[in-house]
Coordinates of C-alpha atoms in Angstrom, one line a residue:
M15 CA 5.8 34.5 21.5
H16 CA 3.7 34.5 18.4
L17 CA 3.8 31.4 16.1
L18 CA 5.4 33.6 13.4
E19 CA 8.5 34.2 15.5
M20 CA 9.2 30.5 15.6
L21 CA 8.3 29.6 12.0
R22 CA 10.4 32.3 10.4
A23 CA 13.5 30.7 12.0
R24 CA 12.6 27.2 10.6
P25 CA 15.2 27.1 7.8
I26 CA 18.1 28.3 10.0
P27 CA 20.3 25.4 11.1
G28 CA 20.4 24.9 14.9
S29 CA 18.0 27.7 15.7
A30 CA 15.7 25.3 17.5
V31 CA 15.5 21.8 18.8
Y32 CA 12.6 19.4 19.3
L33 CA 12.2 17.2 22.4
G34 CA 9.9 14.2 22.0
L35 CA 9.3 13.8 25.8
T36 CA 7.2 10.6 25.6
R37 CA 5.5 8.3 23.2
R38 CA 2.6 7.8 25.5
C39 CA -0.8 9.3 24.8
P40 CA -4.3 8.8 26.3
L41 CA -5.9 9.4 22.9
T42 CA -6.2 6.8 20.1
C43 CA -6.6 9.1 17.1
R44 CA -6.9 7.1 13.8
H45 CA -4.2 9.2 12.0
C46 CA -1.6 9.4 14.8
S47 CA 1.8 9.8 13.1
T48 CA 3.7 8.4 16.1
N49 CA 1.3 5.5 16.7
S50 CA 1.1 6.5 20.3
L51 CA -0.9 4.6 23.0
L52 CA -1.1 5.0 26.7
G53 CA 1.2 2.0 27.1
S54 CA 3.8 3.3 24.6
E55 CA 7.4 3.8 25.7
E56 CA 8.7 6.5 27.9
H57 CA 12.3 7.1 29.0
D58 CA 14.1 8.8 31.9
A59 CA 13.3 12.5 32.3
D60 CA 16.9 13.4 32.6
L61 CA 17.5 12.5 28.9
F62 CA 15.6 15.7 28.2
L63 CA 16.1 17.8 31.3
G64 CA 19.8 17.1 31.5
F65 CA 20.2 18.0 27.8
A66 CA 18.3 21.2 28.3
G67 CA 20.8 21.9 31.2
T68 CA 23.6 22.1 28.7
F69 CA 22.1 25.3 27.2
T70 CA 24.2 28.4 28.2
E71 CA 23.6 32.1 27.8
E72 CA 26.4 32.1 25.3
D73 CA 25.3 29.1 23.3
H74 CA 21.6 28.0 23.2
P75 CA 18.9 27.4 20.6
E76 CA 16.4 30.2 20.1
F77 CA 13.5 27.8 20.6
V78 CA 12.8 24.4 22.2
L79 CA 9.7 22.6 21.1
M80 CA 8.1 19.9 23.3
S81 CA 5.8 17.2 22.0
G82 CA 5.0 13.5 22.2
G83 CA 2.9 11.4 22.2
E84 CA 1.3 13.7 24.8
A85 CA 3.9 15.8 26.5
L86 CA 1.4 16.9 29.2
L87 CA 1.5 13.4 30.6
R88 CA 4.8 14.7 32.0
P89 CA 3.7 18.1 33.2
R90 CA 6.5 18.5 35.8
L91 CA 9.1 17.7 33.1
V92 CA 7.5 20.3 30.8
R93 CA 7.5 22.9 33.6
D94 CA 11.1 22.2 34.6
I95 CA 12.4 22.3 31.0
A96 CA 10.7 25.6 30.3
R97 CA 12.1 27.1 33.4
R98 CA 15.6 25.8 32.8
V99 CA 15.9 26.9 29.2
R100 CA 14.5 30.3 30.0
T101 CA 17.5 31.0 32.2
A102 CA 19.8 30.5 29.1
G103 CA 17.6 32.7 26.9
T104 CA 15.7 30.0 25.0
R105 CA 11.9 30.3 24.5
S106 CA 9.7 27.2 24.8
Y107 CA 6.8 25.8 22.7
L108 CA 4.4 23.0 23.7
V109 CA 1.9 21.1 21.6
S110 CA -0.9 19.0 23.2
G111 CA -3.7 16.8 22.0
M112 CA -5.9 18.4 24.7
F113 CA -7.0 15.2 26.4
F114 CA -7.7 17.1 29.6
A115 CA -10.2 19.5 27.8
R116 CA -12.9 16.8 27.9
K117 CA -13.4 17.5 31.6
G118 CA -13.9 21.3 30.9
K119 CA -11.0 22.4 33.1
I120 CA -7.2 22.5 33.2
P121 CA -5.9 20.3 36.1
P122 CA -3.5 22.3 38.4
L123 CA -0.3 20.5 37.4
L124 CA -1.0 20.8 33.7
R125 CA -1.9 24.5 34.2
E126 CA 1.4 25.1 35.9
A127 CA 3.2 23.6 32.9
I128 CA 1.2 25.5 30.4
D129 CA 1.8 28.8 32.3
E130 CA 5.6 28.2 32.2
V131 CA 5.9 27.7 28.4
D132 CA 6.2 30.7 26.1
H133 CA 3.7 29.3 23.5
F134 CA 1.0 26.7 23.8
A135 CA -0.4 24.9 20.8
A136 CA -3.4 22.6 20.5
S137 CA -4.0 19.9 17.9
L138 CA -7.3 19.8 16.2
D139 CA -8.7 17.8 13.3
V140 CA -11.5 15.5 12.4
F141 CA -9.7 12.6 14.1
H142 CA -9.0 14.4 17.4
E143 CA -12.6 15.6 17.4
E144 CA -13.7 11.9 17.7
E145 CA -12.1 12.0 21.1
V146 CA -12.1 15.6 22.3
P147 CA -14.9 17.9 21.2
R148 CA -13.8 21.0 19.3
S149 CA -15.9 23.2 21.6
A150 CA -13.9 22.0 24.6
V151 CA -10.5 22.7 22.9
L152 CA -11.6 26.2 21.8
D153 CA -13.0 26.9 25.3
V154 CA -9.5 26.2 26.8
L155 CA -7.7 28.3 24.1
S156 CA -10.2 31.1 24.6
L157 CA -9.5 31.1 28.3
L158 CA -5.8 31.2 27.8
A159 CA -5.9 33.9 25.1
D160 CA -8.1 36.0 27.3
E161 CA -5.4 35.9 29.9
G162 CA -2.8 37.0 27.4
K163 CA -1.2 33.6 26.7
D164 CA 0.3 33.1 23.3
V165 CA -1.6 30.1 21.8
S166 CA -2.1 28.5 18.4
L167 CA -3.8 25.6 16.7
Q168 CA -2.3 22.8 14.6
L169 CA -4.9 21.4 12.2
V170 CA -4.5 18.7 9.5
G171 CA -6.9 17.7 6.8
M172 CA -6.9 15.0 4.1
S173 CA -6.4 17.5 1.2
E174 CA -6.4 21.1 0.4
D175 CA -10.0 20.7 -0.6
D176 CA -11.1 18.9 2.5
P177 CA -14.5 20.3 3.6
Y178 CA -13.5 19.8 7.2
L179 CA -10.6 22.3 6.9
A180 CA -12.9 24.9 5.4
E181 CA -15.5 24.5 8.0
A182 CA -13.2 24.1 11.0
T183 CA -10.9 27.1 10.2
A184 CA -14.0 29.3 9.6
D185 CA -15.5 28.2 12.9
V186 CA -12.2 28.8 14.8
R187 CA -11.8 32.2 13.3
D188 CA -15.4 33.1 14.3
R189 CA -15.2 31.7 17.8
L190 CA -11.8 33.1 18.7
S191 CA -12.2 36.4 16.8
D192 CA -9.2 35.9 14.6
R193 CA -6.9 36.1 17.7
V194 CA -5.4 32.6 17.4
P195 CA -3.0 31.6 14.5
M196 CA -3.5 28.2 12.8
L197 CA -0.8 26.0 11.3
V198 CA -2.5 23.8 8.8
G199 CA -1.0 20.7 7.3
L200 CA -2.1 17.6 5.5
V201 CA -2.3 14.0 6.8
G202 CA 0.5 11.7 5.6
P203 CA 0.7 7.9 5.4
T204 CA 2.7 7.5 8.6
G205 CA 1.9 5.9 12.0
R206 CA -1.6 4.6 12.2
A207 CA -2.6 6.5 9.1
A208 CA -0.3 4.2 7.1
E209 CA -2.8 1.4 7.8
W210 CA -5.6 3.0 5.8
M211 CA -4.1 5.8 3.7
P212 CA -2.4 5.1 0.4
D213 CA 1.2 6.2 0.0
R214 CA 1.3 8.3 -3.2
R215 CA 5.0 9.1 -3.1
T216 CA 7.1 8.1 -6.0
L217 CA 9.6 5.8 -4.4
T218 CA 10.9 4.0 -7.5
H219 CA 14.1 5.1 -9.1
L220 CA 13.4 7.1 -12.2
P221 CA 15.8 8.2 -15.0
L222 CA 15.0 11.9 -14.4
A223 CA 17.6 14.6 -14.0
A224 CA 17.5 16.0 -10.5
T225 CA 17.2 19.7 -9.9
V226 CA 18.3 21.8 -7.0
D227 CA 15.6 21.3 -4.3
P228 CA 16.9 22.5 -0.9
C229 CA 15.6 20.6 2.1
G230 CA 14.1 23.1 4.6
V231 CA 13.5 20.6 7.4
A232 CA 17.0 19.2 8.1
A233 CA 17.8 22.2 10.2
W234 CA 16.3 21.5 13.6
P235 CA 17.4 18.4 15.4
I236 CA 15.0 16.3 17.4
V237 CA 15.8 14.4 20.6
T238 CA 13.6 11.3 20.2
F239 CA 11.8 9.4 22.8
D240 CA 14.9 7.3 23.8
G241 CA 17.3 10.2 23.7
T242 CA 18.7 9.5 20.2
V243 CA 19.2 12.8 18.4
I244 CA 18.1 12.9 14.8
A245 CA 18.7 15.6 12.2
C246 CA 15.2 15.9 10.9
C247 CA 11.6 15.5 12.2
N248 CA 10.5 13.0 9.5
Q249 CA 8.5 10.5 11.5
A250 CA 9.8 7.6 9.6
V251 CA 13.3 8.6 10.6
V252 CA 12.3 9.3 14.2
D253 CA 10.7 5.9 14.5
Q254 CA 14.0 4.2 13.8
G255 CA 15.9 5.9 16.6
R256 CA 19.3 4.4 17.0
N257 CA 18.8 2.5 13.7
A258 CA 18.2 5.6 11.6
P259 CA 20.4 6.3 8.6
E260 CA 23.9 7.2 9.8
H261 CA 24.0 10.6 8.2
L262 CA 20.8 11.6 10.0
K263 CA 22.0 10.6 13.5
L264 CA 23.6 13.4 15.5
G265 CA 24.3 11.7 18.8
H266 CA 22.5 11.0 22.1
S267 CA 21.2 13.4 24.7
A268 CA 22.7 11.4 27.5
T269 CA 26.3 11.9 26.3
D270 CA 26.2 14.9 23.9
S271 CA 25.7 18.5 24.8
W272 CA 23.6 21.1 22.9
Q273 CA 26.8 22.6 21.7
T274 CA 28.0 19.3 20.2
I275 CA 24.6 18.6 18.5
R276 CA 24.4 22.2 17.1
S277 CA 28.0 21.9 15.7
R278 CA 27.2 18.5 14.0
T279 CA 23.9 20.0 12.7
R280 CA 25.7 22.9 11.1
T281 CA 28.9 21.2 9.9
S282 CA 27.9 17.8 8.6
A283 CA 28.8 17.8 4.9
T284 CA 25.9 15.6 4.0
L285 CA 23.3 17.8 5.9
R286 CA 24.8 20.9 4.4
A287 CA 24.6 19.5 0.9
V288 CA 21.0 18.3 1.5
R289 CA 19.9 21.7 2.9
T290 CA 21.5 23.5 -0.1
L291 CA 21.1 21.2 -3.1
G292 CA 18.6 18.5 -2.0
S293 CA 19.1 14.8 -1.5
R294 CA 18.3 13.9 -5.1
M295 CA 21.0 16.3 -6.5
V296 CA 23.6 14.8 -4.1
S297 CA 22.7 11.3 -5.2
Q298 CA 22.9 12.2 -8.8
E299 CA 26.3 13.9 -8.3
A300 CA 27.5 10.7 -6.8
G301 CA 26.4 8.8 -9.9
I302 CA 23.3 7.3 -8.3
S303 CA 19.8 7.4 -9.9
P304 CA 17.8 8.5 -6.9
P305 CA 14.1 7.9 -6.1
A306 CA 11.8 10.8 -7.2
D307 CA 10.8 11.4 -3.5
Q308 CA 13.3 13.6 -1.8
C309 CA 12.9 11.9 1.6
A310 CA 13.3 8.4 0.1
A311 CA 16.4 9.7 -1.7
C312 CA 17.8 11.1 1.5
Y313 CA 17.6 7.6 3.1
E314 CA 20.2 6.4 0.6
L315 CA 22.8 9.0 1.4
S316 CA 24.3 7.0 4.3
A317 CA 26.1 4.9 1.6
T318 CA 29.8 5.7 1.3
S319 CA 29.7 7.1 -2.3
P320 CA 27.1 9.9 -1.7
R321 CA 28.6 10.8 1.6
Q322 CA 32.0 11.2 0.0
K323 CA 30.5 13.2 -2.8
A324 CA 28.8 15.5 -0.2
V325 CA 32.2 16.3 1.2
E326 CA 33.5 17.1 -2.2
L327 CA 30.5 19.3 -2.9
V328 CA 30.8 21.4 0.2
E329 CA 34.5 21.9 -0.4
R330 CA 34.0 23.4 -3.8
P331 CA 34.9 27.1 -3.8
G332 CA 31.4 28.4 -4.6
F333 CA 29.5 26.2 -2.2
P334 CA 29.6 28.4 0.9
A335 CA 28.2 31.4 -1.0
M336 CA 25.4 29.1 -2.5
E337 CA 24.7 27.8 1.0
L338 CA 24.2 31.2 2.5
G339 CA 22.1 32.2 -0.6
V340 CA 19.8 29.3 -0.2
Q341 CA 19.4 30.0 3.5
H342 CA 18.6 33.7 2.7
V343 CA 16.0 32.7 0.1
L344 CA 14.3 30.2 2.4
A345 CA 14.3 32.7 5.3
S346 CA 13.0 35.5 3.2
G347 CA 9.9 33.6 2.5
G348 CA 9.0 34.0 6.1
A349 CA 6.6 31.8 8.1
V350 CA 3.9 31.9 5.4
G351 CA 6.4 30.8 2.7
F352 CA 7.6 27.9 4.8
V353 CA 4.0 26.7 5.4
R354 CA 3.2 26.9 1.7
Q355 CA 6.1 24.6 1.0
Y356 CA 5.7 22.1 3.7
G357 CA 2.1 22.5 4.9
S358 CA -1.1 23.7 3.3
K359 CA -0.8 26.3 0.6
R360 CA -4.4 27.3 0.8
Y361 CA -4.4 28.0 4.5
A362 CA -0.8 29.2 5.0
D363 CA -1.9 32.8 5.7
L364 CA -3.7 31.6 8.8
V365 CA -0.4 31.6 10.7
T366 CA -0.5 35.4 10.7
L367 CA -3.8 35.6 12.7
G368 CA -3.4 37.5 16.0
Y369 CA -0.1 38.9 14.9
R370 CA 0.5 42.4 16.4
P371 CA 3.6 43.9 14.7
E372 CA 3.6 46.8 17.1
E373 CA 4.2 44.4 20.0
Q374 CA 6.2 41.7 18.3
P375 CA 8.3 42.9 15.4
C376 CA 9.1 39.9 13.2
A377 CA 8.9 39.1 9.5
V378 CA 5.8 37.4 8.2

């Protein structure tokens, strides 16, 4: 499963689900968005395995993405989820901080988990390299790629012009012979990075006319560390769990099946309006002057007035056609288009590395 296959489905509501298997992590990276530590919280495995068990051949997400913290601190859970969802027709993706690579080998239990998932991704950036050498990460990826495993790298930098990104991406391309795709993004002021990185978002309410700005990330729900299911992967929302804004809470994995979560993802009037028009436009239609930042504006949509307005918007005769049109436009941009909008514009094309169209026909 090439990275492109997953990313091209990113704007499609309910086409995938995230599982945040643990908040624990043996690394202490200075930019960690989840602020994970080895002693961070971890909840019962059945919150995730049981939820995965509700997938059926008739009704399942196309992809399940497992992360943390460090998901490979729970290798048996990763293995069991990958096996269980495969029987329903769902493909699995796992991202790791590569803590184990420091010893130059893959421990047997971790290897079993990695072998079971359909795609394995490694995190790499200047902060990870303070704890795990780049050479060790690339040695593991090279080994897996040589064996035919679909692998990729997730890199982040401080800016599009970050010299680290230029040097690291060139090194990876050389050492892995352009076989391994890279998803490149930028560090944001969340988690531990919030302690030292300035927040440049415009959070104040400005008297500016909102324009249509569809949200492309309110399509894949995430089962957070305690089982709360959230409508988007914004870390500030995930951190709130049960206290997240009401319109972004979809349920709980202990009591709600995939079918219920998928239905709520697709039918919520507020989410449909945000995915089609953007949170600022919904607020403005409700007579509210929203913050200039779309995510900050979205937080305010749990109030009664904008939620009622969202219902009115989606019931307008022309809305369903607009909704389908926006989904088509977002999907037509493919994986590269999605990364240019939500990740690094300069390095977006790197997600195509290693793509073999004759073996995996999918849109770029």
